mmCIF file of C-alpha atoms in Angstrom:
data_model
loop_
_atom_site.group_PDB
_atom_site.id
_atom_site.type_symbol
_atom_site.label_atom_id
_atom_site.label_comp_id
_atom_site.label_asym_id
_atom_site.label_seq_id
_atom_site.Cartn_x
_atom_site.Cartn_y
_atom_site.Cartn_z
ATOM 1 C CA UNK S 382 199.708 89.941 158.317
ATOM 2 C CA UNK S 383 198.661 86.394 158.994
ATOM 3 C CA UNK S 384 198.270 84.317 155.862
ATOM 4 C CA UNK S 385 196.415 81.092 155.409
ATOM 5 C CA UNK S 386 197.061 79.345 152.134
ATOM 6 C CA UNK S 387 195.222 76.491 150.497
ATOM 7 C CA UNK S 388 196.453 74.162 147.814
ATOM 8 C CA UNK S 389 195.305 73.460 145.216
ATOM 9 C CA UNK S 390 193.029 76.340 144.286
ATOM 10 C CA UNK S 391 191.153 74.138 141.862
ATOM 11 C CA UNK S 392 191.048 70.394 141.380
ATOM 12 C CA UNK S 393 189.118 68.106 139.114
ATOM 13 C CA UNK S 394 188.982 64.443 139.945
ATOM 14 C CA UNK S 395 187.203 61.373 138.703
ATOM 15 C CA UNK S 396 184.345 59.872 140.608
ATOM 16 C CA UNK S 397 185.567 57.215 143.014
ATOM 17 C CA UNK S 398 189.003 58.680 143.561
ATOM 18 C CA UNK S 399 190.279 60.542 146.593
ATOM 19 C CA UNK S 400 191.574 64.081 146.658
ATOM 20 C CA UNK S 401 193.610 65.890 149.288
ATOM 21 C CA UNK S 402 193.366 69.596 150.038
ATOM 22 C CA UNK S 403 196.034 71.336 152.077
ATOM 23 C CA UNK S 404 195.643 74.285 154.396
ATOM 24 C CA UNK S 405 198.807 75.978 155.601
ATOM 25 C CA UNK S 406 199.507 78.788 157.996
ATOM 26 C CA UNK S 407 202.413 80.585 156.375
ATOM 27 C CA UNK S 408 203.760 82.825 159.097
ATOM 28 C CA UNK S 409 202.269 81.558 162.314
ATOM 29 C CA UNK S 410 201.510 78.345 164.123
ATOM 30 C CA UNK S 411 197.920 77.209 164.199
ATOM 31 C CA UNK S 412 196.902 74.665 166.784
ATOM 32 C CA UNK S 413 193.344 74.860 165.542
ATOM 33 C CA UNK S 414 192.059 75.101 162.008
ATOM 34 C CA UNK S 415 188.561 74.827 160.629
ATOM 35 C CA UNK S 416 187.147 73.400 157.441
ATOM 36 C CA UNK S 417 184.080 74.858 155.753
ATOM 37 C CA UNK S 418 182.112 73.934 152.694
ATOM 38 C CA UNK S 419 180.269 76.364 150.473
ATOM 39 C CA UNK S 420 177.733 75.372 147.877
ATOM 40 C CA UNK S 421 177.079 77.718 144.955
ATOM 41 C CA UNK S 422 175.256 80.841 146.028
ATOM 42 C CA UNK S 423 174.961 79.543 149.576
ATOM 43 C CA UNK S 424 176.622 80.245 152.859
ATOM 44 C CA UNK S 425 179.617 78.599 154.467
ATOM 45 C CA UNK S 426 178.889 75.488 156.467
ATOM 46 C CA UNK S 427 181.320 74.413 159.165
ATOM 47 C CA UNK S 428 182.397 70.830 158.579
ATOM 48 C CA UNK S 429 184.962 70.168 161.276
ATOM 49 C CA UNK S 430 187.486 71.547 163.703
ATOM 50 C CA UNK S 431 191.014 70.341 163.080
ATOM 51 C CA UNK S 432 193.174 70.030 166.177
ATOM 52 C CA UNK S 433 196.930 69.654 165.952
ATOM 53 C CA UNK S 434 198.028 66.310 167.296
ATOM 54 C CA UNK S 435 194.565 64.975 167.962
ATOM 55 C CA UNK S 436 191.442 63.852 166.202
ATOM 56 C CA UNK S 437 189.271 66.312 164.373
ATOM 57 C CA UNK S 438 185.873 67.244 165.741
ATOM 58 C CA UNK S 439 183.169 66.898 163.131
ATOM 59 C CA UNK S 440 179.904 68.789 162.974
ATOM 60 C CA UNK S 441 176.658 66.903 163.043
ATOM 61 C CA UNK S 442 175.831 65.352 159.721
ATOM 62 C CA UNK S 443 179.380 65.391 158.359
ATOM 63 C CA UNK S 444 180.718 61.947 157.491
ATOM 64 C CA UNK S 445 184.027 61.342 159.225
ATOM 65 C CA UNK S 446 185.035 58.534 156.924
ATOM 66 C CA UNK S 447 184.212 60.601 153.884
ATOM 67 C CA UNK S 448 186.095 63.717 154.889
ATOM 68 C CA UNK S 449 189.351 62.727 156.537
ATOM 69 C CA UNK S 450 191.142 65.484 158.384
ATOM 70 C CA UNK S 451 194.744 65.340 159.490
ATOM 71 C CA UNK S 452 196.525 68.067 161.419
ATOM 72 C CA UNK S 453 199.959 66.608 161.873
ATOM 73 C CA UNK S 454 201.883 69.831 162.322
ATOM 74 C CA UNK S 455 201.310 73.322 163.642
ATOM 75 C CA UNK S 456 201.258 74.748 160.143
ATOM 76 C CA UNK S 457 199.376 72.177 158.101
ATOM 77 C CA UNK S 458 195.936 70.641 158.097
ATOM 78 C CA UNK S 459 194.719 68.425 155.284
ATOM 79 C CA UNK S 460 191.239 67.476 154.177
ATOM 80 C CA UNK S 461 190.940 64.311 152.106
ATOM 81 C CA UNK S 462 187.697 63.690 150.298
ATOM 82 C CA UNK S 463 187.581 59.929 149.931
ATOM 83 C CA UNK S 464 185.804 58.095 147.145
ATOM 84 C CA UNK S 465 184.605 61.395 145.769
ATOM 85 C CA UNK S 466 181.276 61.655 143.985
ATOM 86 C CA UNK S 467 179.776 64.490 141.960
ATOM 87 C CA UNK S 468 177.720 65.615 144.949
ATOM 88 C CA UNK S 469 180.987 66.328 146.770
ATOM 89 C CA UNK S 470 181.750 69.026 144.237
ATOM 90 C CA UNK S 471 181.929 72.232 146.193
ATOM 91 C CA UNK S 472 184.102 75.064 147.415
ATOM 92 C CA UNK S 473 186.131 74.039 150.455
ATOM 93 C CA UNK S 474 187.588 76.737 152.678
ATOM 94 C CA UNK S 475 189.814 76.530 155.711
ATOM 95 C CA UNK S 476 190.399 79.043 158.453
ATOM 96 C CA UNK S 477 192.784 79.369 161.346
ATOM 97 C CA UNK S 478 193.139 81.144 164.622
ATOM 98 C CA UNK S 479 196.138 83.439 164.822
ATOM 99 C CA UNK S 480 197.731 83.707 168.257
ATOM 100 C CA UNK S 481 197.453 87.270 169.504
ATOM 101 C CA UNK S 482 195.486 88.490 166.493
ATOM 102 C CA UNK S 483 192.216 86.684 166.867
ATOM 103 C CA UNK S 484 190.558 84.142 164.724
ATOM 104 C CA UNK S 485 188.753 83.635 161.494
ATOM 105 C CA UNK S 486 191.633 84.063 159.060
ATOM 106 C CA UNK S 487 190.542 82.321 155.897
ATOM 107 C CA UNK S 488 192.307 80.605 153.070
ATOM 108 C CA UNK S 489 191.432 81.422 149.488
ATOM 109 C CA UNK S 490 189.422 78.236 149.085
ATOM 110 C CA UNK S 491 189.633 75.156 146.877
ATOM 111 C CA UNK S 492 187.160 74.478 144.119
ATOM 112 C CA UNK S 493 186.597 70.732 143.857
ATOM 113 C CA UNK S 494 184.857 69.315 140.814
ATOM 114 C CA UNK S 495 184.151 65.605 140.679
ATOM 115 C CA UNK S 496 183.383 64.281 137.221
ATOM 116 C CA UNK R 578 169.929 75.690 167.985
ATOM 117 C CA UNK R 579 172.008 78.579 166.808
ATOM 118 C CA UNK R 580 170.998 80.431 163.695
ATOM 119 C CA UNK R 581 172.051 83.522 161.799
ATOM 120 C CA UNK R 582 169.570 85.226 159.523
ATOM 121 C CA UNK R 583 170.428 87.771 156.878
ATOM 122 C CA UNK R 584 167.068 88.622 155.348
ATOM 123 C CA UNK R 585 168.380 90.448 152.294
ATOM 124 C CA UNK R 586 170.146 88.414 149.653
ATOM 125 C CA UNK R 587 170.757 91.513 147.537
ATOM 126 C CA UNK R 588 171.018 95.160 148.524
ATOM 127 C CA UNK R 589 171.655 98.102 146.232
ATOM 128 C CA UNK R 590 172.273 101.704 147.172
ATOM 129 C CA UNK R 591 173.713 104.749 145.475
ATOM 130 C CA UNK R 592 177.090 106.163 146.388
ATOM 131 C CA UNK R 593 176.836 108.471 149.365
ATOM 132 C CA UNK R 594 173.636 106.920 150.659
ATOM 133 C CA UNK R 595 173.441 105.224 154.042
ATOM 134 C CA UNK R 596 173.493 101.472 154.068
ATOM 135 C CA UNK R 597 172.354 98.941 156.625
ATOM 136 C CA UNK R 598 172.851 95.217 156.272
ATOM 137 C CA UNK R 599 170.638 93.297 158.625
ATOM 138 C CA UNK R 600 171.622 90.354 160.757
ATOM 139 C CA UNK R 601 169.569 88.570 163.381
ATOM 140 C CA UNK R 602 170.679 85.635 165.437
ATOM 141 C CA UNK R 603 169.363 83.033 167.789
ATOM 142 C CA UNK R 604 171.661 81.465 170.314
ATOM 143 C CA UNK R 605 171.057 80.168 173.783
ATOM 144 C CA UNK R 606 174.468 81.164 175.090
ATOM 145 C CA UNK R 607 176.383 84.420 175.154
ATOM 146 C CA UNK R 608 176.824 85.354 171.501
ATOM 147 C CA UNK R 609 179.986 86.382 169.784
ATOM 148 C CA UNK R 610 179.195 88.054 166.486
ATOM 149 C CA UNK R 611 181.205 89.022 163.467
ATOM 150 C CA UNK R 612 180.883 90.578 160.059
ATOM 151 C CA UNK R 613 182.985 89.180 157.247
ATOM 152 C CA UNK R 614 183.397 90.690 153.799
ATOM 153 C CA UNK R 615 184.337 89.034 150.536
ATOM 154 C CA UNK R 616 185.330 91.277 147.673
ATOM 155 C CA UNK R 617 185.167 89.935 144.153
ATOM 156 C CA UNK R 618 187.676 87.119 143.623
ATOM 157 C CA UNK R 619 189.184 87.578 147.075
ATOM 158 C CA UNK R 620 189.109 85.540 150.231
ATOM 159 C CA UNK R 621 186.842 86.112 153.162
ATOM 160 C CA UNK R 622 188.118 88.849 155.483
ATOM 161 C CA UNK R 623 187.104 89.811 158.970
ATOM 162 C CA UNK R 624 185.467 93.226 158.962
ATOM 163 C CA UNK R 625 184.151 93.634 162.492
ATOM 164 C CA UNK R 626 183.647 91.756 165.702
ATOM 165 C CA UNK R 627 181.204 92.945 168.309
ATOM 166 C CA UNK R 628 183.674 92.624 171.156
ATOM 167 C CA UNK R 629 186.052 95.195 169.750
ATOM 168 C CA UNK R 630 183.345 97.808 169.071
ATOM 169 C CA UNK R 631 185.506 99.455 166.452
ATOM 170 C CA UNK R 632 184.777 101.097 163.132
ATOM 171 C CA UNK R 633 186.427 99.613 160.081
ATOM 172 C CA UNK R 634 186.219 101.340 156.692
ATOM 173 C CA UNK R 635 183.439 103.472 158.122
ATOM 174 C CA UNK R 636 181.316 100.468 159.070
ATOM 175 C CA UNK R 637 179.936 99.943 162.542
ATOM 176 C CA UNK R 638 177.794 97.267 164.099
ATOM 177 C CA UNK R 639 176.138 97.193 167.481
ATOM 178 C CA UNK R 640 175.022 94.080 169.228
ATOM 179 C CA UNK R 641 171.431 94.448 170.409
ATOM 180 C CA UNK R 642 170.703 91.543 172.684
ATOM 181 C CA UNK R 643 167.091 92.586 173.185
ATOM 182 C CA UNK R 644 166.383 92.410 169.471
ATOM 183 C CA UNK R 645 169.028 89.698 168.898
ATOM 184 C CA UNK R 646 170.452 91.757 166.099
ATOM 185 C CA UNK R 647 173.876 92.802 164.864
ATOM 186 C CA UNK R 648 173.169 95.071 161.924
ATOM 187 C CA UNK R 649 176.044 96.507 159.902
ATOM 188 C CA UNK R 650 175.819 100.200 159.084
ATOM 189 C CA UNK R 651 177.673 102.816 157.143
ATOM 190 C CA UNK R 652 176.458 106.405 156.816
ATOM 191 C CA UNK R 653 177.872 107.054 153.340
ATOM 192 C CA UNK R 654 178.383 104.080 151.060
ATOM 193 C CA UNK R 655 181.246 104.023 148.570
ATOM 194 C CA UNK R 656 181.533 102.101 145.326
ATOM 195 C CA UNK R 657 184.418 100.081 146.766
ATOM 196 C CA UNK R 658 182.069 98.766 149.440
ATOM 197 C CA UNK R 659 180.409 96.578 146.826
ATOM 198 C CA UNK R 660 180.995 93.041 148.071
ATOM 199 C CA UNK R 661 179.414 90.040 149.727
ATOM 200 C CA UNK R 662 178.870 90.497 153.440
ATOM 201 C CA UNK R 663 178.428 87.623 155.847
ATOM 202 C CA UNK R 664 177.266 87.812 159.416
ATOM 203 C CA UNK R 665 178.706 85.053 161.596
ATOM 204 C CA UNK R 666 178.086 83.722 165.064
ATOM 205 C CA UNK R 667 180.849 82.250 167.170
ATOM 206 C CA UNK R 668 179.611 79.124 168.829
ATOM 207 C CA UNK R 669 180.774 76.928 171.602
ATOM 208 C CA UNK R 670 183.917 77.283 173.617
ATOM 209 C CA UNK R 671 186.185 76.776 170.633
ATOM 210 C CA UNK R 672 187.240 80.160 169.320
ATOM 211 C CA UNK R 673 186.909 80.452 165.562
ATOM 212 C CA UNK R 674 184.107 77.951 165.247
ATOM 213 C CA UNK R 675 181.671 80.033 163.233
ATOM 214 C CA UNK R 676 178.115 79.736 162.020
ATOM 215 C CA UNK R 677 177.464 81.916 158.969
ATOM 216 C CA UNK R 678 174.404 83.626 157.609
ATOM 217 C CA UNK R 679 173.667 83.236 153.912
ATOM 218 C CA UNK R 680 175.253 86.562 153.040
ATOM 219 C CA UNK R 681 174.093 89.824 151.503
ATOM 220 C CA UNK R 682 175.458 91.029 148.191
ATOM 221 C CA UNK R 683 175.860 94.781 148.433
ATOM 222 C CA UNK R 684 176.087 96.833 145.269
ATOM 223 C CA UNK R 685 176.886 100.514 145.474
ATOM 224 C CA UNK R 686 176.008 102.374 142.288
ATOM 225 C CA UNK R 687 177.943 105.471 141.214
#
């Protein structure tokens, strides 16, 4: 079946640094991927839609300059949290649409801790 | 504005009992609704979508536009059904762009 993989699964970074999270479609090409954020014991919140070869579409209230999204190939989207602060600590999850199988195939998530 | 409401944060039933996880939505357009399940330490998985009208693992869900509901039901719960269940609303013209409810943690006791 379709697999979406995120890397790393966990990352700890120092406040003020930037961290990149990768989302890969392992056995299919994904022209569209999505990035979500999940706070502890809360629901998933859609952050942005990542479009291959074009700019990402951000949801209202999400800082574009803070959360940089790049979708340079049909199998990879990256989310870079720039100048991370402790309040950016969260669980980040990506999903992708699978041609012919539907959509909403999720990665395993990345736990970001900013210290 | 679109919204998905799952009124129960926690739900417990005994094995063999019927279970219903509630989901209500508000959306000005034509809704596309889903149920996702997350088992312990696993990723989110699609369980059902209203368009397909299928039964997965004994679960069914019917879209009731009059009541704006998409409740998830199973007549006889099993212990392996214990998981976190999220109701989600597809929004906009971009497929896969989802708005999630807060989730319901289902526990099925032996």
